[in-house]
């Protein structure tokens, strides 16, 4: 099992939810976030925030976390690249973490049965 962490533009949340649903993902956790990538949130050079000069500008993003079986990872990547990508900077990233165990608290099921 792997946890995929997708950092996306807020307006792409609905399409990501439908992709995860299409691949029968057992569940998902959504959070609001602020972040920047290699452009440091801006292409316009130095920004001024509350009098503090900074060249890092954090933009609103949505973080989607979902634990899935390994065998659907690549299909999810391809669907996200196809449907979430705009071709512009700031489209986001997918990070992947190993998950050692899952327990469904209601039943005590473990592993894949608990996803
Ligand atoms: N290395 C990283 N570590 C943690 N979060 C990151 C990292 N890179 C990107 N993110 C998160 O993903 C969001 C979107 O990143 P973004 O798509 O701009 O990445 P990028 O590497 O700059 O790619 P691009 O050149 O296509 O813009 C960021 O606002 C941040 O929240
Ligand atoms: Mg970027």
CSV table of N, CA and C and ligand atoms in Angstrom, one decimal:
chain,number,residue,atom,x,y,z
A,1,UNK,N,0.8,-1.2,0.0
A,1,UNK,CA,0.0,0.0,0.0
A,1,UNK,C,0.9,1.2,0.0
A,2,UNK,N,0.4,2.3,-0.7
A,2,UNK,CA,1.1,3.5,-0.7
A,2,UNK,C,0.1,4.7,-0.4
A,3,UNK,N,0.7,5.7,0.2
A,3,UNK,CA,-0.1,6.9,0.3
A,3,UNK,C,0.3,7.9,-0.8
A,4,UNK,N,-0.7,8.4,-1.5
A,4,UNK,CA,-0.3,9.4,-2.5
A,4,UNK,C,-0.8,10.7,-1.9
A,5,UNK,N,0.1,11.7,-2.0
A,5,UNK,CA,-0.2,13.1,-1.5
A,5,UNK,C,-0.1,14.0,-2.7
A,6,UNK,N,-1.3,14.5,-3.1
A,6,UNK,CA,-1.4,15.4,-4.3
A,6,UNK,C,-1.5,16.8,-3.8
A,7,UNK,N,-0.6,17.7,-4.3
A,7,UNK,CA,-0.8,19.1,-4.1
A,7,UNK,C,-1.2,19.7,-5.4
A,8,UNK,N,-2.4,20.3,-5.3
A,8,UNK,CA,-3.1,20.7,-6.6
A,8,UNK,C,-3.6,22.1,-6.4
A,9,UNK,N,-4.0,22.7,-7.6
A,9,UNK,CA,-4.7,24.0,-7.5
A,9,UNK,C,-6.1,23.8,-7.0
A,10,UNK,N,-6.6,24.7,-6.1
A,10,UNK,CA,-8.0,24.5,-5.5
A,10,UNK,C,-9.0,24.1,-6.5
A,11,UNK,N,-9.0,24.7,-7.7
A,11,UNK,CA,-10.1,24.5,-8.7
A,11,UNK,C,-10.0,23.1,-9.3
A,12,UNK,N,-9.0,22.3,-9.0
A,12,UNK,CA,-8.9,21.0,-9.5
A,12,UNK,C,-9.3,19.9,-8.5
A,13,UNK,N,-9.8,20.3,-7.4
A,13,UNK,CA,-10.2,19.4,-6.4
A,13,UNK,C,-11.3,18.4,-6.9
A,14,UNK,N,-12.3,19.0,-7.6
A,14,UNK,CA,-13.5,18.1,-8.0
A,14,UNK,C,-13.0,17.0,-8.9
A,15,UNK,N,-12.1,17.4,-9.9
A,15,UNK,CA,-11.7,16.4,-10.8
A,15,UNK,C,-10.8,15.3,-10.1
A,16,UNK,N,-10.0,15.7,-9.1
A,16,UNK,CA,-9.2,14.8,-8.4
A,16,UNK,C,-10.1,13.8,-7.6
A,17,UNK,N,-11.1,14.4,-7.0
A,17,UNK,CA,-12.1,13.5,-6.3
A,17,UNK,C,-12.7,12.5,-7.2
A,18,UNK,N,-13.0,12.9,-8.4
A,18,UNK,CA,-13.7,11.9,-9.3
A,18,UNK,C,-12.7,10.9,-9.8
A,19,UNK,N,-11.4,11.3,-10.0
A,19,UNK,CA,-10.4,10.3,-10.4
A,19,UNK,C,-10.2,9.3,-9.3
A,20,UNK,N,-10.1,9.7,-8.1
A,20,UNK,CA,-9.9,8.7,-7.0
A,20,UNK,C,-11.1,7.8,-6.9
A,21,UNK,N,-12.3,8.4,-7.1
A,21,UNK,CA,-13.5,7.6,-7.0
A,21,UNK,C,-13.5,6.6,-8.1
A,22,UNK,N,-13.1,7.0,-9.3
A,22,UNK,CA,-13.1,6.1,-10.5
A,22,UNK,C,-12.2,4.9,-10.3
A,23,UNK,N,-11.1,5.1,-9.5
A,23,UNK,CA,-10.2,4.0,-9.3
A,23,UNK,C,-10.5,3.3,-7.9
A,24,UNK,N,-11.7,3.5,-7.4
A,24,UNK,CA,-12.2,2.8,-6.2
A,24,UNK,C,-11.3,3.0,-5.0
A,25,UNK,N,-10.8,4.2,-4.9
A,25,UNK,CA,-10.0,4.5,-3.7
A,25,UNK,C,-10.9,4.5,-2.5
A,26,UNK,N,-10.4,3.8,-1.5
A,26,UNK,CA,-11.3,3.6,-0.3
A,26,UNK,C,-11.6,4.8,0.5
A,27,UNK,N,-10.8,5.8,0.4
A,27,UNK,CA,-11.1,7.1,1.1
A,27,UNK,C,-10.1,8.1,0.7
A,28,UNK,N,-10.3,9.3,1.2
A,28,UNK,CA,-9.4,10.4,1.0
A,28,UNK,C,-9.5,11.4,2.1
A,29,UNK,N,-8.4,12.2,2.3
A,29,UNK,CA,-8.4,13.3,3.3
A,29,UNK,C,-7.9,14.5,2.5
A,30,UNK,N,-8.7,15.6,2.7
A,30,UNK,CA,-8.5,16.8,2.0
A,30,UNK,C,-8.1,17.9,3.0
A,31,UNK,N,-7.1,18.7,2.7
A,31,UNK,CA,-6.7,19.8,3.6
A,31,UNK,C,-6.4,21.1,2.7
A,32,UNK,N,-6.7,22.2,3.3
A,32,UNK,CA,-6.2,23.4,2.6
A,32,UNK,C,-4.7,23.6,2.9
A,33,UNK,N,-4.0,24.2,2.0
A,33,UNK,CA,-2.6,24.4,2.3
A,33,UNK,C,-2.1,25.7,1.6
A,34,UNK,N,-0.9,26.1,1.9
A,34,UNK,CA,-0.3,27.2,1.2
A,34,UNK,C,1.1,26.6,0.8
A,35,UNK,N,1.5,27.0,-0.4
A,35,UNK,CA,2.8,26.5,-0.8
A,35,UNK,C,3.5,27.2,-1.9
A,36,UNK,N,4.7,26.8,-2.3
A,36,UNK,CA,5.3,27.2,-3.5
A,36,UNK,C,6.2,26.1,-4.0
A,37,UNK,N,6.5,26.2,-5.3
A,37,UNK,CA,7.4,25.3,-5.9
A,37,UNK,C,8.7,26.0,-6.3
A,38,UNK,N,9.2,25.6,-7.4
A,38,UNK,CA,10.5,26.2,-7.9
A,38,UNK,C,10.4,27.6,-8.2
A,39,UNK,N,9.2,28.1,-8.6
A,39,UNK,CA,9.1,29.6,-9.0
A,39,UNK,C,8.9,30.4,-7.7
A,40,UNK,N,8.9,29.8,-6.6
A,40,UNK,CA,8.7,30.5,-5.3
A,40,UNK,C,7.4,31.3,-5.3
A,41,UNK,N,6.4,30.8,-6.0
A,41,UNK,CA,5.1,31.4,-6.0
A,41,UNK,C,4.9,32.6,-6.8
A,42,UNK,N,5.9,32.9,-7.5
A,42,UNK,CA,5.8,34.2,-8.3
A,42,UNK,C,6.8,34.1,-9.5
A,43,UNK,N,6.4,34.8,-10.5
A,43,UNK,CA,7.4,35.0,-11.6
A,43,UNK,C,7.8,36.5,-11.7
A,44,UNK,N,7.3,37.3,-10.7
A,44,UNK,CA,7.5,38.7,-10.7
A,44,UNK,C,8.6,39.3,-9.8
A,45,UNK,N,9.5,38.4,-9.4
A,45,UNK,CA,10.6,38.9,-8.5
A,45,UNK,C,10.2,39.1,-7.1
A,46,UNK,N,10.7,40.2,-6.5
A,46,UNK,CA,10.6,40.4,-5.1
A,46,UNK,C,9.1,40.9,-4.7
A,47,UNK,N,8.5,40.3,-3.7
A,47,UNK,CA,7.2,40.7,-3.2
A,47,UNK,C,7.4,41.3,-1.9
A,48,UNK,N,6.4,42.2,-1.5
A,48,UNK,CA,6.5,42.8,-0.2
A,48,UNK,C,5.3,42.4,0.6
A,49,UNK,N,5.5,41.7,1.7
A,49,UNK,CA,4.5,41.2,2.6
A,49,UNK,C,4.7,41.9,4.0
A,50,UNK,N,3.7,42.7,4.4
A,50,UNK,CA,3.7,43.4,5.7
A,50,UNK,C,5.1,44.0,6.0
A,51,UNK,N,5.6,44.7,5.0
A,51,UNK,CA,6.8,45.4,5.2
A,51,UNK,C,8.1,44.5,5.2
A,52,UNK,N,7.9,43.2,5.1
A,52,UNK,CA,9.0,42.3,5.1
A,52,UNK,C,9.3,41.9,3.6
A,53,UNK,N,10.5,42.3,3.2
A,53,UNK,CA,10.9,41.9,1.8
A,53,UNK,C,11.1,40.4,1.8
A,54,UNK,N,10.4,39.7,0.8
A,54,UNK,CA,10.6,38.3,0.7
A,54,UNK,C,10.5,38.0,-0.8
A,55,UNK,N,11.3,37.0,-1.2
A,55,UNK,CA,11.1,36.5,-2.6
A,55,UNK,C,10.4,35.2,-2.6
A,56,UNK,N,9.7,34.8,-1.5
A,56,UNK,CA,8.9,33.6,-1.5
A,56,UNK,C,7.4,34.1,-1.3
A,57,UNK,N,6.6,33.7,-2.2
A,57,UNK,CA,5.1,34.0,-2.1
A,57,UNK,C,4.4,32.7,-2.1
A,58,UNK,N,3.6,32.5,-1.0
A,58,UNK,CA,2.9,31.2,-0.8
A,58,UNK,C,1.5,31.4,-1.5
A,59,UNK,N,1.2,30.4,-2.2
A,59,UNK,CA,-0.1,30.4,-2.9
A,59,UNK,C,-1.0,29.4,-2.3
A,60,UNK,N,-2.4,29.6,-2.4
A,60,UNK,CA,-3.3,28.6,-1.9
A,60,UNK,C,-3.3,27.3,-2.7
A,61,UNK,N,-3.2,26.2,-2.0
A,61,UNK,CA,-3.2,24.9,-2.7
A,61,UNK,C,-4.2,24.0,-1.9
A,62,UNK,N,-4.5,22.9,-2.5
A,62,UNK,CA,-5.3,21.8,-1.8
A,62,UNK,C,-4.4,20.6,-1.7
A,63,UNK,N,-4.4,20.0,-0.5
A,63,UNK,CA,-3.6,18.7,-0.3
A,63,UNK,C,-4.6,17.6,-0.2
A,64,UNK,N,-4.4,16.6,-1.1
A,64,UNK,CA,-5.3,15.4,-1.1
A,64,UNK,C,-4.4,14.2,-0.7
A,65,UNK,N,-4.8,13.5,0.3
A,65,UNK,CA,-4.1,12.3,0.8
A,65,UNK,C,-5.0,11.1,0.6
A,66,UNK,N,-4.4,10.1,0.0
A,66,UNK,CA,-5.2,8.8,-0.2
A,66,UNK,C,-4.3,7.6,-0.2
A,67,UNK,N,-4.7,6.6,0.5
A,67,UNK,CA,-3.9,5.4,0.6
A,67,UNK,C,-4.6,4.4,-0.4
A,68,UNK,N,-3.7,3.8,-1.3
A,68,UNK,CA,-4.2,3.0,-2.3
A,68,UNK,C,-3.3,1.7,-2.5
A,69,UNK,N,-3.9,0.8,-3.2
A,69,UNK,CA,-3.1,-0.4,-3.5
A,69,UNK,C,-2.0,0.0,-4.6
A,70,UNK,N,-0.8,-0.7,-4.5
A,70,UNK,CA,0.3,-0.3,-5.4
A,70,UNK,C,-0.1,-0.4,-6.9
A,71,UNK,N,-1.0,-1.4,-7.2
A,71,UNK,CA,-1.3,-1.7,-8.6
A,71,UNK,C,-2.1,-0.6,-9.3
A,72,UNK,N,-2.7,0.3,-8.6
A,72,UNK,CA,-3.4,1.4,-9.3
A,72,UNK,C,-2.7,2.7,-9.3
A,73,UNK,N,-1.5,2.7,-8.7
A,73,UNK,CA,-0.7,4.0,-8.6
A,73,UNK,C,-0.5,4.6,-10.0
A,74,UNK,N,0.0,3.8,-10.9
A,74,UNK,CA,0.4,4.4,-12.2
A,74,UNK,C,-0.8,4.9,-13.0
A,75,UNK,N,-1.9,4.1,-12.9
A,75,UNK,CA,-3.2,4.6,-13.6
A,75,UNK,C,-3.6,6.0,-13.0
A,76,UNK,N,-3.5,6.1,-11.7
A,76,UNK,CA,-3.8,7.4,-11.1
A,76,UNK,C,-2.9,8.5,-11.5
A,77,UNK,N,-1.6,8.2,-11.6
A,77,UNK,CA,-0.7,9.2,-12.1
A,77,UNK,C,-1.1,9.7,-13.5
A,78,UNK,N,-1.4,8.7,-14.4
A,78,UNK,CA,-1.7,9.1,-15.8
A,78,UNK,C,-2.9,9.9,-15.8
A,79,UNK,N,-4.0,9.5,-15.0
A,79,UNK,CA,-5.2,10.2,-15.1
A,79,UNK,C,-5.0,11.7,-14.5
A,80,UNK,N,-4.2,11.8,-13.5
A,80,UNK,CA,-4.0,13.1,-12.9
A,80,UNK,C,-3.2,14.0,-13.9
A,81,UNK,N,-2.2,13.4,-14.5
A,81,UNK,CA,-1.4,14.2,-15.5
A,81,UNK,C,-2.3,14.7,-16.6
A,82,UNK,N,-3.2,13.7,-17.1
A,82,UNK,CA,-4.1,14.1,-18.2
A,82,UNK,C,-5.1,15.1,-17.8
A,83,UNK,N,-5.7,14.9,-16.6
A,83,UNK,CA,-6.9,15.8,-16.3
A,83,UNK,C,-6.7,17.0,-15.4
A,84,UNK,N,-5.6,16.9,-14.7
A,84,UNK,CA,-5.3,18.0,-13.8
A,84,UNK,C,-4.2,19.0,-14.4
A,85,UNK,N,-3.4,18.4,-15.2
A,85,UNK,CA,-2.4,19.3,-15.8
A,85,UNK,C,-3.0,20.3,-16.8
A,86,UNK,N,-2.4,21.5,-16.7
A,86,UNK,CA,-2.8,22.6,-17.6
A,86,UNK,C,-1.6,22.9,-18.6
A,87,UNK,N,-0.5,22.4,-18.2
A,87,UNK,CA,0.7,22.8,-19.0
A,87,UNK,C,1.4,24.0,-18.5
A,88,UNK,N,0.8,24.6,-17.5
A,88,UNK,CA,1.4,25.8,-16.9
A,88,UNK,C,2.1,25.5,-15.6
A,89,UNK,N,3.1,26.4,-15.2
A,89,UNK,CA,3.7,26.2,-13.9
A,89,UNK,C,2.7,26.2,-12.8
A,90,UNK,N,3.0,25.5,-11.7
A,90,UNK,CA,2.0,25.5,-10.6
A,90,UNK,C,1.0,24.4,-10.7
A,91,UNK,N,1.1,23.5,-11.6
A,91,UNK,CA,0.1,22.4,-11.7
A,91,UNK,C,0.1,21.5,-10.5
A,92,UNK,N,1.2,21.4,-9.8
A,92,UNK,CA,1.3,20.7,-8.6
A,92,UNK,C,2.1,19.4,-8.7
A,93,UNK,N,2.1,18.6,-7.7
A,93,UNK,CA,3.0,17.4,-7.6
A,93,UNK,C,2.2,16.3,-6.9
A,94,UNK,N,2.8,15.1,-7.1
A,94,UNK,CA,2.3,13.9,-6.4
A,94,UNK,C,3.5,13.3,-5.7
A,95,UNK,N,3.3,13.2,-4.4
A,95,UNK,CA,4.4,12.5,-3.6
A,95,UNK,C,3.8,11.2,-3.2
A,96,UNK,N,4.7,10.2,-3.0
A,96,UNK,CA,4.3,8.8,-2.7
A,96,UNK,C,5.0,8.4,-1.4
A,97,UNK,N,4.3,7.8,-0.5
A,97,UNK,CA,4.9,7.3,0.8
A,97,UNK,C,4.5,5.9,0.9
A,98,UNK,N,5.4,5.1,1.5
A,98,UNK,CA,5.1,3.7,1.9
A,98,UNK,C,4.1,3.7,3.1
A,99,UNK,N,3.1,2.8,3.1
A,99,UNK,CA,2.3,2.6,4.2
A,99,UNK,C,2.5,1.2,4.8
A,100,UNK,N,2.8,1.1,6.0
A,100,UNK,CA,3.1,-0.2,6.6
A,100,UNK,C,1.9,-1.0,7.0
A,101,UNK,N,0.9,-0.3,7.5
A,101,UNK,CA,-0.3,-1.0,8.0
A,101,UNK,C,-1.5,-0.1,8.0
A,102,UNK,N,-2.7,-0.6,7.8
A,102,UNK,CA,-3.9,0.1,8.0
A,102,UNK,C,-4.8,-0.8,8.9
A,103,UNK,N,-5.5,-0.2,9.8
A,103,UNK,CA,-6.5,-0.9,10.7
A,103,UNK,C,-7.8,-0.1,10.6
A,104,UNK,N,-8.9,-0.9,10.2
A,104,UNK,CA,-10.2,-0.3,10.3
A,104,UNK,C,-10.7,-0.4,11.7
A,105,UNK,N,-10.9,0.7,12.4
A,105,UNK,CA,-11.1,0.6,13.8
A,105,UNK,C,-12.4,-0.1,14.2
A,106,UNK,N,-13.5,0.1,13.3
A,106,UNK,CA,-14.8,-0.5,13.6
A,106,UNK,C,-14.7,-2.1,13.6
A,107,UNK,N,-13.9,-2.7,12.7
A,107,UNK,CA,-14.0,-4.1,12.6
A,107,UNK,C,-12.7,-4.8,13.0
A,108,UNK,N,-11.6,-4.0,13.1
A,108,UNK,CA,-10.3,-4.6,13.4
A,108,UNK,C,-9.6,-5.2,12.2
A,109,UNK,N,-10.2,-5.0,11.0
A,109,UNK,CA,-9.5,-5.6,9.8
A,109,UNK,C,-8.2,-4.8,9.6
A,110,UNK,N,-7.3,-5.6,9.0
A,110,UNK,CA,-5.9,-5.0,8.7
A,110,UNK,C,-5.6,-5.1,7.3
A,111,UNK,N,-4.6,-4.3,6.9
A,111,UNK,CA,-4.1,-4.3,5.5
A,111,UNK,C,-5.1,-4.0,4.4
A,112,UNK,N,-5.0,-4.7,3.3
A,112,UNK,CA,-5.9,-4.3,2.1
A,112,UNK,C,-7.4,-4.4,2.5
A,113,UNK,N,-7.8,-5.3,3.4
A,113,UNK,CA,-9.2,-5.5,3.7
A,113,UNK,C,-9.7,-4.2,4.5
A,114,UNK,N,-8.7,-3.4,5.0
A,114,UNK,CA,-9.1,-2.3,5.8
A,114,UNK,C,-9.1,-1.0,4.9
A,115,UNK,N,-8.7,-1.1,3.7
A,115,UNK,CA,-8.5,0.1,2.9
A,115,UNK,C,-9.9,0.7,2.5
B,1,LIG,N1,9.7,19.9,-3.1
B,1,LIG,C1,8.5,20.2,-2.6
B,1,LIG,N2,8.2,19.9,-1.3
B,1,LIG,C2,7.0,20.2,-0.8
B,1,LIG,N3,6.0,20.7,-1.4
B,1,LIG,C3,6.2,21.0,-2.7
B,1,LIG,C4,7.4,20.8,-3.4
B,1,LIG,N4,7.3,21.1,-4.7
B,1,LIG,C5,6.1,21.6,-4.8
B,1,LIG,N5,5.4,21.5,-3.6
B,1,LIG,C6,4.0,21.9,-3.4
B,1,LIG,O1,3.3,21.8,-4.6
B,1,LIG,C7,2.7,23.0,-5.0
B,1,LIG,C8,2.8,23.2,-6.5
B,1,LIG,O2,4.2,23.1,-6.9
B,1,LIG,P1,4.5,23.4,-8.4
B,1,LIG,O3,3.6,22.7,-9.3
B,1,LIG,O4,4.7,24.9,-8.6
B,1,LIG,O5,6.0,22.7,-8.5
B,1,LIG,P2,7.2,23.1,-9.4
B,1,LIG,O6,8.3,22.1,-9.1
B,1,LIG,O7,7.5,24.5,-9.3
B,1,LIG,O8,6.7,22.7,-10.9
B,1,LIG,P3,6.3,23.7,-12.1
B,1,LIG,O9,7.6,24.1,-12.6
B,1,LIG,O10,5.5,22.9,-13.0
B,1,LIG,O11,5.6,24.9,-11.4
B,1,LIG,C9,3.6,24.1,-4.2
B,1,LIG,O12,2.8,25.3,-4.0
B,1,LIG,C10,3.8,23.3,-2.9
B,1,LIG,O13,2.7,23.4,-2.1
B,2,LIG,MG1,6.0,25.9,-9.7
